[in-house]
CSV table of C-alpha atoms in Angstrom, one decimal:
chain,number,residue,atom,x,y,z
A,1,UNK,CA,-29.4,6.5,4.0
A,2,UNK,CA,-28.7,2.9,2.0
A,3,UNK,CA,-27.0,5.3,-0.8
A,4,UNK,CA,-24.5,6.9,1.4
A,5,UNK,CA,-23.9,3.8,2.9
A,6,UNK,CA,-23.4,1.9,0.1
A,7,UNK,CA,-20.6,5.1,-1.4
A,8,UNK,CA,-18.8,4.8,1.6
A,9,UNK,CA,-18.7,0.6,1.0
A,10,UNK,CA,-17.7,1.4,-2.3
A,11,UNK,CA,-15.1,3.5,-1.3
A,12,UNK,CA,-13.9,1.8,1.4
A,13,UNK,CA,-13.7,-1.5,-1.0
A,14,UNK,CA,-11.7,0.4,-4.0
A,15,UNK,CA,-9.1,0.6,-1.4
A,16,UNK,CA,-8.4,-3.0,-1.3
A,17,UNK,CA,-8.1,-3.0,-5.0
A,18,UNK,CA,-5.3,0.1,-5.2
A,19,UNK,CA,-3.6,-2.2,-2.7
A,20,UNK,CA,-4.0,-5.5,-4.4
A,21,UNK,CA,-3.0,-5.2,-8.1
A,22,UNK,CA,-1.0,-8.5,-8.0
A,23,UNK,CA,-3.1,-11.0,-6.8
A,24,UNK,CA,-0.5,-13.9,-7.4
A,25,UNK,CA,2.6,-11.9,-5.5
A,26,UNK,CA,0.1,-10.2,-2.9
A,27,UNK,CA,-0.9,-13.2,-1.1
A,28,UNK,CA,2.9,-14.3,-0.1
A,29,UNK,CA,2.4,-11.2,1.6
A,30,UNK,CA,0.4,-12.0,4.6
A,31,UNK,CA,0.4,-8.2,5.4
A,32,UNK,CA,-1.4,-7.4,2.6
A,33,UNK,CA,-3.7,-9.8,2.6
A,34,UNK,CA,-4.5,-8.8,6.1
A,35,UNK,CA,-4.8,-5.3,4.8
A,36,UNK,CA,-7.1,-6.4,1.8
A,37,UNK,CA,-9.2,-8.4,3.8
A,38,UNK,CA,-9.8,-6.1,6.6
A,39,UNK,CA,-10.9,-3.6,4.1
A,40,UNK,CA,-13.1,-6.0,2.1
A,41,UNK,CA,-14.8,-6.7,5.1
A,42,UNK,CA,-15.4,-2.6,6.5
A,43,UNK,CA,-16.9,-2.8,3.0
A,44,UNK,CA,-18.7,-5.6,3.4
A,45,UNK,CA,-20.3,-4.1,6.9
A,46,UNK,CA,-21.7,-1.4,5.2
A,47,UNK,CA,-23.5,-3.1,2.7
A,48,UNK,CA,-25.1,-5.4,5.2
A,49,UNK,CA,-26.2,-2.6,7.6
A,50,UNK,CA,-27.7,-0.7,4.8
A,51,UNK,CA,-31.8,-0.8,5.5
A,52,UNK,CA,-32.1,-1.8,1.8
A,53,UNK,CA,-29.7,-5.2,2.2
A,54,UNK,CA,-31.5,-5.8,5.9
A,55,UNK,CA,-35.0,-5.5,4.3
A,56,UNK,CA,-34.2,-7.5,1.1
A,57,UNK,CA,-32.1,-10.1,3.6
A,58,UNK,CA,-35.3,-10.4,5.7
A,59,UNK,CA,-37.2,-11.3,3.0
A,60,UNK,CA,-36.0,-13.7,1.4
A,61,UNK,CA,-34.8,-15.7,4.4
A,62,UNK,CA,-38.5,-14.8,6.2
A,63,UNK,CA,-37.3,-14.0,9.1
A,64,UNK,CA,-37.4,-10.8,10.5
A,65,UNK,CA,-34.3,-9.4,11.6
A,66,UNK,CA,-32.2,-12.3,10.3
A,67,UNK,CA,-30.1,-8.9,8.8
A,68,UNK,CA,-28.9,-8.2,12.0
A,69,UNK,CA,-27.0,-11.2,13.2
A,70,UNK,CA,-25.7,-11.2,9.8
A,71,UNK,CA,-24.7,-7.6,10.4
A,72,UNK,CA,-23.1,-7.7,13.7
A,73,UNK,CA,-21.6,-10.9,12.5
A,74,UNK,CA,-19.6,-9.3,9.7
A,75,UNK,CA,-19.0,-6.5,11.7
A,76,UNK,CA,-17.6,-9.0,14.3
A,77,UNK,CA,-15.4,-10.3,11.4
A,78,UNK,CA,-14.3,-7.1,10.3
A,79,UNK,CA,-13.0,-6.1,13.9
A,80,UNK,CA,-11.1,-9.4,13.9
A,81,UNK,CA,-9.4,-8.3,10.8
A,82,UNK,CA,-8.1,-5.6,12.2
A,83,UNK,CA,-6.8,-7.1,15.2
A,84,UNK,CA,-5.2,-9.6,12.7
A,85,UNK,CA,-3.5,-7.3,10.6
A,86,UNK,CA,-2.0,-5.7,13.5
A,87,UNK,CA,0.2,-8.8,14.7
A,88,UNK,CA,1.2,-8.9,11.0
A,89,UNK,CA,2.2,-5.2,11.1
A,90,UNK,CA,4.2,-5.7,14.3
A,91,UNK,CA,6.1,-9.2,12.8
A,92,UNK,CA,7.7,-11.5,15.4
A,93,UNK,CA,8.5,-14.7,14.3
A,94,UNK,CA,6.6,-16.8,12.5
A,95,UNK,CA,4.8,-19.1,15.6
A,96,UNK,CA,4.2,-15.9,17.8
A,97,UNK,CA,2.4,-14.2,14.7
A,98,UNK,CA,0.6,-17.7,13.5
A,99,UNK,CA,0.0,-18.0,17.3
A,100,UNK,CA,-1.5,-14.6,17.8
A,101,UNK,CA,-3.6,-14.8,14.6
A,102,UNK,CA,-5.1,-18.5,15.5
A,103,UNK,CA,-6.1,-16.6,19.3
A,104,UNK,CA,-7.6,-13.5,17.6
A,105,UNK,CA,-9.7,-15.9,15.2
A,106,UNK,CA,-11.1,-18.5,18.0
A,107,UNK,CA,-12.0,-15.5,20.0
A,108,UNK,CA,-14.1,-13.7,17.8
A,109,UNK,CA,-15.3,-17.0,16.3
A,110,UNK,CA,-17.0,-17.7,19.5
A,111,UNK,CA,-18.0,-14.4,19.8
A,112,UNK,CA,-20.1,-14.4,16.1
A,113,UNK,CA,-21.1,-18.2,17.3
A,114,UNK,CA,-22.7,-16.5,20.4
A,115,UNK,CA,-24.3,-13.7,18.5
A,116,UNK,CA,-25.8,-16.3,16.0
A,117,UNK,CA,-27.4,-18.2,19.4
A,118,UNK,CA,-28.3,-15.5,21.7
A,119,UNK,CA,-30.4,-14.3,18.1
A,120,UNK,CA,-32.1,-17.4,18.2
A,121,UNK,CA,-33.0,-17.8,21.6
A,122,UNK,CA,-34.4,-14.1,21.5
A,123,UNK,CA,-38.1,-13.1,20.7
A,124,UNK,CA,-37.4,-10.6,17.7
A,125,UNK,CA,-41.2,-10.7,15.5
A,126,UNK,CA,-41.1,-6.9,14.9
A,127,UNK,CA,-38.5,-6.0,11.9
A,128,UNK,CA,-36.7,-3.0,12.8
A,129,UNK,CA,-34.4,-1.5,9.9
A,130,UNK,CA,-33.2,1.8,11.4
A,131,UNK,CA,-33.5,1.5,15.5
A,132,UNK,CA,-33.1,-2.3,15.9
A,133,UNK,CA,-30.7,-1.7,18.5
A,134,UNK,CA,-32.8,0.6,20.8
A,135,UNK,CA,-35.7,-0.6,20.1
A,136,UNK,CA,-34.5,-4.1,21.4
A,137,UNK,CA,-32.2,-3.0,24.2
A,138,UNK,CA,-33.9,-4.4,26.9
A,139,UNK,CA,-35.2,-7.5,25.3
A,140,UNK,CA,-33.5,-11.0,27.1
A,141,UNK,CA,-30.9,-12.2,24.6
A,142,UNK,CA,-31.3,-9.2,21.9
A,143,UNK,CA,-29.8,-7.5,24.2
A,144,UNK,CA,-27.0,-9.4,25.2
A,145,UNK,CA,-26.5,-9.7,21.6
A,146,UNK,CA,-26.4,-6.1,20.8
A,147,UNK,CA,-23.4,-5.5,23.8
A,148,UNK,CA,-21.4,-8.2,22.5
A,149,UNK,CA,-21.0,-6.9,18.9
A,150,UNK,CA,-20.8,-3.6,20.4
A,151,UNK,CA,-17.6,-5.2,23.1
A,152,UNK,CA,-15.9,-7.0,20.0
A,153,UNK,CA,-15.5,-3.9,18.1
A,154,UNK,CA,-14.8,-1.5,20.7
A,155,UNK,CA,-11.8,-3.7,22.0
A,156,UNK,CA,-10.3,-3.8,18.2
A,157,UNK,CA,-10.7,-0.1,17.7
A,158,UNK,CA,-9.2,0.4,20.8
A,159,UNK,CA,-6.4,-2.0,20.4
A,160,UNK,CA,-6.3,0.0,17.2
A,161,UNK,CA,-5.8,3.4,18.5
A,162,UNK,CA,-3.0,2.4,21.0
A,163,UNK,CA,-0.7,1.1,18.0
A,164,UNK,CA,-1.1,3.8,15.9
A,165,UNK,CA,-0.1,5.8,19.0
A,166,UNK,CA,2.8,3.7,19.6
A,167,UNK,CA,3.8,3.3,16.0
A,168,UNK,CA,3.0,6.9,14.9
A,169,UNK,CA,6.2,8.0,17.7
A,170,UNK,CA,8.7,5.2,15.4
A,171,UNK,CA,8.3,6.3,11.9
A,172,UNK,CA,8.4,9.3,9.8
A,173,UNK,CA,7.2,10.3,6.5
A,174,UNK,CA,4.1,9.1,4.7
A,175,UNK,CA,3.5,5.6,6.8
A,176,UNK,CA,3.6,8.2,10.1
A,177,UNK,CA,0.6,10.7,8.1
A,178,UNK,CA,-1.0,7.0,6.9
A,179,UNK,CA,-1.1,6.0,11.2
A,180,UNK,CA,-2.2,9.4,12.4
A,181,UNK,CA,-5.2,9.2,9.5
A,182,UNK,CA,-6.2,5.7,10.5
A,183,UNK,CA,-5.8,7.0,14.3
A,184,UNK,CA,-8.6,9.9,13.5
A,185,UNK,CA,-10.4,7.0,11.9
A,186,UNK,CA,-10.6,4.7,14.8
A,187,UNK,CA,-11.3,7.5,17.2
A,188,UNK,CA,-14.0,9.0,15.3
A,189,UNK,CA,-16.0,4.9,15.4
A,190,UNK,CA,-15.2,4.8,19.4
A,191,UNK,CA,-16.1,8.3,20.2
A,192,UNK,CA,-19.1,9.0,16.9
A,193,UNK,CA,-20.4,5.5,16.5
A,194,UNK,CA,-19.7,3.4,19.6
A,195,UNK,CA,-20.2,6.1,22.0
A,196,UNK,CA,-23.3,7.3,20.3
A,197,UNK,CA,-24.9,3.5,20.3
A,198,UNK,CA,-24.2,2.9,23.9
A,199,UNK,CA,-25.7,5.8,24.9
A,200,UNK,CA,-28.5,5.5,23.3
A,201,UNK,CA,-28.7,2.3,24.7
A,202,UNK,CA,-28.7,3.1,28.3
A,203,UNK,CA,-30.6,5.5,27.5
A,204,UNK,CA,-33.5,3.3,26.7
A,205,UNK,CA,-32.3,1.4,30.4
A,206,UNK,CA,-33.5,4.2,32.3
A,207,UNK,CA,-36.8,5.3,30.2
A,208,UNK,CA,-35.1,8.0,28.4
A,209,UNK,CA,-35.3,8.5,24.5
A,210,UNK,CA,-31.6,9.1,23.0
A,211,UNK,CA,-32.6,7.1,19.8
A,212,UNK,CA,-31.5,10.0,17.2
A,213,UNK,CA,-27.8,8.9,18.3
A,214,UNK,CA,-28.2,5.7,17.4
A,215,UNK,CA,-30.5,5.8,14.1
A,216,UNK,CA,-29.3,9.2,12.9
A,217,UNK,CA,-25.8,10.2,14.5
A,218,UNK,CA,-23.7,6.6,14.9
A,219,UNK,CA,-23.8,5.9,11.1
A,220,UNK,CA,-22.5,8.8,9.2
A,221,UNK,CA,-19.5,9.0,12.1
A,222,UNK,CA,-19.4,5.4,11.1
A,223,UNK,CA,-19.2,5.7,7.3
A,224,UNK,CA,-17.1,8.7,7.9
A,225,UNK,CA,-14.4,6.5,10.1
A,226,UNK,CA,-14.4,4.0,7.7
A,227,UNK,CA,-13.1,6.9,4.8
A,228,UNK,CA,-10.5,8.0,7.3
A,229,UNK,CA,-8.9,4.5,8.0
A,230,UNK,CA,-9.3,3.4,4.2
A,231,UNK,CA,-7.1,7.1,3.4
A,232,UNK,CA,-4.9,5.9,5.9
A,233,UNK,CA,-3.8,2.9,4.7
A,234,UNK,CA,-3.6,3.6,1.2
A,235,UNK,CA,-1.2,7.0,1.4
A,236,UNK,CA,1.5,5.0,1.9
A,237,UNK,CA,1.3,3.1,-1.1
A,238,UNK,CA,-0.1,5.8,-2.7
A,239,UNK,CA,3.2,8.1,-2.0
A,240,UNK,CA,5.5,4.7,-2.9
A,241,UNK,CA,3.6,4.9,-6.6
A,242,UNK,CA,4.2,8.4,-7.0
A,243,UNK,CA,7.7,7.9,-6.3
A,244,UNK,CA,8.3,5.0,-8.3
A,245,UNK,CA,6.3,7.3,-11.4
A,246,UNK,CA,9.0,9.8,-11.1
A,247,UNK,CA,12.2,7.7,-10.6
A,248,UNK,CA,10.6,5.4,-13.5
A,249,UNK,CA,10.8,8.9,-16.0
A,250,UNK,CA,14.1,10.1,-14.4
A,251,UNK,CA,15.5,7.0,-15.8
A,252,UNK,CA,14.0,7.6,-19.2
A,253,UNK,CA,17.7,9.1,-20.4
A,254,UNK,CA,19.8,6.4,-19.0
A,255,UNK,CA,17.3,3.8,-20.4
A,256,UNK,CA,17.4,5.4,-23.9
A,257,UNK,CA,21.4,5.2,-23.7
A,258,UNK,CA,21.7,1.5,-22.9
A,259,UNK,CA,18.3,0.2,-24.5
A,260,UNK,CA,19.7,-1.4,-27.6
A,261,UNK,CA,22.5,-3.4,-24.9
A,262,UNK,CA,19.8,-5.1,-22.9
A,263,UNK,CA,18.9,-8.7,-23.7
A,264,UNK,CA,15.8,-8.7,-20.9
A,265,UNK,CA,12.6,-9.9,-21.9
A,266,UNK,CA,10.2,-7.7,-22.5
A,267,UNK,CA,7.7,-6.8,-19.6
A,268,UNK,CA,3.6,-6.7,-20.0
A,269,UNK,CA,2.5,-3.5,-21.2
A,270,UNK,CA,-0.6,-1.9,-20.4
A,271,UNK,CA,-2.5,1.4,-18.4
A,272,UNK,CA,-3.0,-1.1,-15.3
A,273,UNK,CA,0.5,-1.6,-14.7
A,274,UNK,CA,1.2,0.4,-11.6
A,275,UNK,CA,4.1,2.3,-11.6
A,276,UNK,CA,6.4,0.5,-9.4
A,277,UNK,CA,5.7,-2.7,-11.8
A,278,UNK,CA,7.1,-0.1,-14.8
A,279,UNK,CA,10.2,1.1,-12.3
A,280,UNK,CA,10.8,-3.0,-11.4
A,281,UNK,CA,11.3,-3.7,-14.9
A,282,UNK,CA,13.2,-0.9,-16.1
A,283,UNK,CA,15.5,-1.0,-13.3
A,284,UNK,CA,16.0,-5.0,-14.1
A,285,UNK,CA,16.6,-3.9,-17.9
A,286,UNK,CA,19.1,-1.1,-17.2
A,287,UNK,CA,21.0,-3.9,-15.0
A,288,UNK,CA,20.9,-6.1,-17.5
A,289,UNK,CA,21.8,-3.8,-19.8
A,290,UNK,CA,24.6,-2.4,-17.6
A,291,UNK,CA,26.3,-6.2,-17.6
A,292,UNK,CA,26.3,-6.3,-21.0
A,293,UNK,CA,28.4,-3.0,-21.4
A,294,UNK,CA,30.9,-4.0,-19.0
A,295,UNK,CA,33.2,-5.7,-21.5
A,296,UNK,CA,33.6,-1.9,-23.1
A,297,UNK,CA,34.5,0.0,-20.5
A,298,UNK,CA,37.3,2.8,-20.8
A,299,UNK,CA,39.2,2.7,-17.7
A,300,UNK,CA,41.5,5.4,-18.9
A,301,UNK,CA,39.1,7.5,-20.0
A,302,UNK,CA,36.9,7.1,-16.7
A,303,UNK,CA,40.4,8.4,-14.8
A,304,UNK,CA,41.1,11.4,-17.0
A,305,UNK,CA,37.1,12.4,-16.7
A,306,UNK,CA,37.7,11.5,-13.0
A,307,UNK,CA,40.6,14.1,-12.6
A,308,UNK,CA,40.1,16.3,-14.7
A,309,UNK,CA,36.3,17.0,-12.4
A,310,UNK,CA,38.0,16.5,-9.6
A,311,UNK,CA,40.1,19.8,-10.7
A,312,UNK,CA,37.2,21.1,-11.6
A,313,UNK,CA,36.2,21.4,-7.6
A,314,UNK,CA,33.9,18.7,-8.2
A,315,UNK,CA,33.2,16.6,-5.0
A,316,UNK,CA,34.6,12.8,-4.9
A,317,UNK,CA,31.3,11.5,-5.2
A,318,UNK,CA,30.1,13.7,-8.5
A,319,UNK,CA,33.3,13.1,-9.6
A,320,UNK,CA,32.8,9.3,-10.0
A,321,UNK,CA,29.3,9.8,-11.3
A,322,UNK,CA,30.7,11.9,-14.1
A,323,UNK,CA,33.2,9.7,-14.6
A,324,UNK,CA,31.3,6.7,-15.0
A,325,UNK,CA,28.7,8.5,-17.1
A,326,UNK,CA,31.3,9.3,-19.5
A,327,UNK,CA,32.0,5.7,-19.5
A,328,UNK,CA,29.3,4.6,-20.1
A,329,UNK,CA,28.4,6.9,-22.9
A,330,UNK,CA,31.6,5.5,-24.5
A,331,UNK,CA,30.8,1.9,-23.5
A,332,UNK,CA,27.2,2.4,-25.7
A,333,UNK,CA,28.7,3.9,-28.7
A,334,UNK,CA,31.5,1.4,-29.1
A,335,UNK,CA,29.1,-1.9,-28.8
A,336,UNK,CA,26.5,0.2,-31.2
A,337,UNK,CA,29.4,0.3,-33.3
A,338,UNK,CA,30.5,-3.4,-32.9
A,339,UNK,CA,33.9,-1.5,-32.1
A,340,UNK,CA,36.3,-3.9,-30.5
A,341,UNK,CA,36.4,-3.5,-26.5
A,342,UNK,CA,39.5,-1.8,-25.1
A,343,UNK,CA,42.4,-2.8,-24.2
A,344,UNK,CA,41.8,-1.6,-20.2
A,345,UNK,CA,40.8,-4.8,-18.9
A,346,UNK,CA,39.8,-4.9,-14.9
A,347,UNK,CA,36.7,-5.2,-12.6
A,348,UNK,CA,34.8,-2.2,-11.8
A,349,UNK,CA,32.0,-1.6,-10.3
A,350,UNK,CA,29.7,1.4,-10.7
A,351,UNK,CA,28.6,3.4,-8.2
A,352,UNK,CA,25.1,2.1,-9.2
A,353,UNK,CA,25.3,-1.1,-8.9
A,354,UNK,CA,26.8,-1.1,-5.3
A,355,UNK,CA,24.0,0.5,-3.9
A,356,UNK,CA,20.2,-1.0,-3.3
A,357,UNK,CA,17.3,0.2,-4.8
A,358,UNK,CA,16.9,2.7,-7.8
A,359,UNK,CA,18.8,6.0,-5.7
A,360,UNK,CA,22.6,5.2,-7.7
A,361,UNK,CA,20.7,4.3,-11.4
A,362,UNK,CA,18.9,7.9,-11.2
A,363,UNK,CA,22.1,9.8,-10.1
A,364,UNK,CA,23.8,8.4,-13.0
A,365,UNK,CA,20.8,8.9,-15.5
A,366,UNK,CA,20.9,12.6,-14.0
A,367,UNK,CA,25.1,12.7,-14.4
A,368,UNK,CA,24.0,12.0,-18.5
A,369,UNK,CA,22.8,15.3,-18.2
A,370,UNK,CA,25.6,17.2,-16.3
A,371,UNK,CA,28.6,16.1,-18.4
A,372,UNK,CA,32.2,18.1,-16.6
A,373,UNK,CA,33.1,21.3,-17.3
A,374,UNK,CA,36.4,21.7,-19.3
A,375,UNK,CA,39.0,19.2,-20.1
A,376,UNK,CA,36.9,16.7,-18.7
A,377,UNK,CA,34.3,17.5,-21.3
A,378,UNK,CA,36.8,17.5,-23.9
A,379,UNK,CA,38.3,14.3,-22.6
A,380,UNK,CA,34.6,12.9,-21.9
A,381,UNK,CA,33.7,13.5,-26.5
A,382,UNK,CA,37.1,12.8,-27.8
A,383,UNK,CA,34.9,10.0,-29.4
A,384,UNK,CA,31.8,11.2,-31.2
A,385,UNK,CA,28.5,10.3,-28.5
A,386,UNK,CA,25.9,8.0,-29.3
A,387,UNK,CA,23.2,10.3,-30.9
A,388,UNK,CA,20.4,11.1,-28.5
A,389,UNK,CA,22.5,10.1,-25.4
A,390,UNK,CA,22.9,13.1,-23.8
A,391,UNK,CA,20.0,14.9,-24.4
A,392,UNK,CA,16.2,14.1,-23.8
A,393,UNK,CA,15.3,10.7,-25.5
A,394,UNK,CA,11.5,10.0,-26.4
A,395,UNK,CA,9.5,7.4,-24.5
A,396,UNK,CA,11.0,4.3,-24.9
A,397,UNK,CA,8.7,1.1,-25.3
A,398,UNK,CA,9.0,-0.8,-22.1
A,399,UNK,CA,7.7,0.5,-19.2
């Protein structure tokens, strides 16, 4: 049983890692630190409740049991975390979330204070790896102990549940699929793990024998939980990075066109840069890039495009993005050339850089492609093009 436990601690801990690649810009965040930390300590839970950990902890502190305060401790901990990263999730200002957080803290502070004493007060000889919570269920002080871990983590989980609920009706998309998963998740530790301890316990109240849901049932529905909520919070992320993988490639064309304009510095290169650390830097490059070309734009020839796709029964909007990709091309050539700019002096802005995020720099990278039928086609190469710049350029070196 310590092997599966310890997969599902490894498992549940890689999470945190997927979700903290930046160390230095993740911990402005205070959501994802929350996030990372509740993780780390789920992962940390079932390393300490593994028998292997409890019977190496007893021995070298020689005291029997000393595993299990340590246990419901952390688990304590963990179910504080939670509670903790939802008042981050649901914001506020700044004293109602710093207020929430410093309550959530001092109350389950007190509560691993109180299972630290009642564990010390209680007559525990007999080391118990597997069944420490039946067999000790009605022993003064163990017992006590063993309800107040069991409390503490049933009120997260259910705390849990009812804002996934809540949240899982405001959203859409991944983050809605991410709430319902961690909503399974939660569920699955009330009704598989929680459930299944407190009966048992009662159980043993009344002189009945229910220890196989406790020993054998709670902690694969545990471990099991634990996968759920861990899938849960990483498929948002995960869907943002497999986004930001293909908008990072469908910008491979427009960064291969205006590459040799852009005065950025170059970004750190390497397999562990996720890929919306590559789509950052590109996007800043192209931008950069973009402002440099400015100087070269060919307002006339950005009309005649313009019109001449308009005739076409182009829309407005494709139009424009046609338009200005024919600029651009232009604009690329001329300063590869060290052509002086023309005379069609103005302010313009392109449709890409009125809009946020990387939606207008990928529909001009895909207007490269699409140049206007007719004699906006002929208008668009009255100048030779910048070879490579309308068709599929190799990998360039920044990422």
């Amino acid at each position: 049983m310590s092997l599966v436990v310890y997969l599902a601690a490894f498992v549940f801990g890689m999470t945190s890692v997927l979700l903290f690649p930046r160390p230095r810009k993740a911990m402005r965040n205070p959501l994802t630190v929350s996030t990372c930390a509740a993780i780390v300590l789920g992962a940390l839970v079932f390393v300490c409740a593994a028998p292997a950990t409890l019977a190496t902890v007893n021995e070298l502190t020689g005291v029997p049991n000393f595993g299990a305060p340590l246990t419901y401790g952390m688990l304590s901990a963990y179910s504080c975390a939670v509670l903790v990263l939802l008042i981050n999730w649901r914001g506020g200002s700044r004293e109602r979330v710093r207020r929430g957080v410093l309550r959530t803290v001092a109350a389950y502070g007190l509560l691993v204070a109180a299972i630290v004493v009642l564990f010390v007060l209680a007559e525990a000889d007999t080391e118990r790896l597997t069944d420490l919570d039946t067999y000790y269920a009605g022993t003064p002080f163990m017992r006590e102990m063993i309800l107040l871990y069991l409390i503490g983590h049933s009120a997260a989980m259910l705390v849990m549940c009812a804002v996934c609920v809540k949240w899982g009706r405001e959203v859409d998309g991944p983050l809605r699929t991410g709430l319902r998963l961690i909503l399974v998740g939660a569920l699955l530790d009330v009704v598989g793990f929680q459930a299944a301890k407190y009966t048992a316990i009662v159980a043993r109240w009344t002189g009945h024998d229910l220890d196989v849901l406790s020993t054998t049932v709670a902690p694969p529905m545990a471990s099991l939980a634990a996968l759920l909520c861990s899938a849960g919070y990483l498929l948002p992320s995960a869907v943002a990075q497999w986004r930001a993988l293909g908008d990072h490639r469908r910008l491979a064309p427009l960064w291969a066109l205006v590459k040799p304009a852009s005065t950025a510095p170059r970004p750190p290169t390497g397999w562990w840069q996720l890929p919306q650390v590559r789509l950052q830097w590109r996007e800043v490059s192209i931008h950069d890039a973009l402002l440099a070309l400015a100087p070269y734009f060919d307002h006339r020839l950005r009309e005649r495009v313009r019109d001449s796709a308009l005739r076409a029964g182009r829309s407005p909007h494709a139009a424009r993005l046609a338009a200005e990709a024919a600029m651009l091309a232009d604009a690329a050539r001329r300063a590869a050339a060290r052509e002086e700019p023309p005379e069609t002096g103005g302010t313009y802005r392109l449709h890409a850089t009125e809009v946020s995020g990387t939606g207008g720099l990928v529909e001009l990278a895909q207007a490269l492609h699409r140049p206007p039928d007719g004699s906006a086609a002929a208008d668009a190469t009255e100048r030779p093009s910048l070879p490579g710049s309308m068709t599929e350029p190799e990998e360039p070196h920044v990422a």
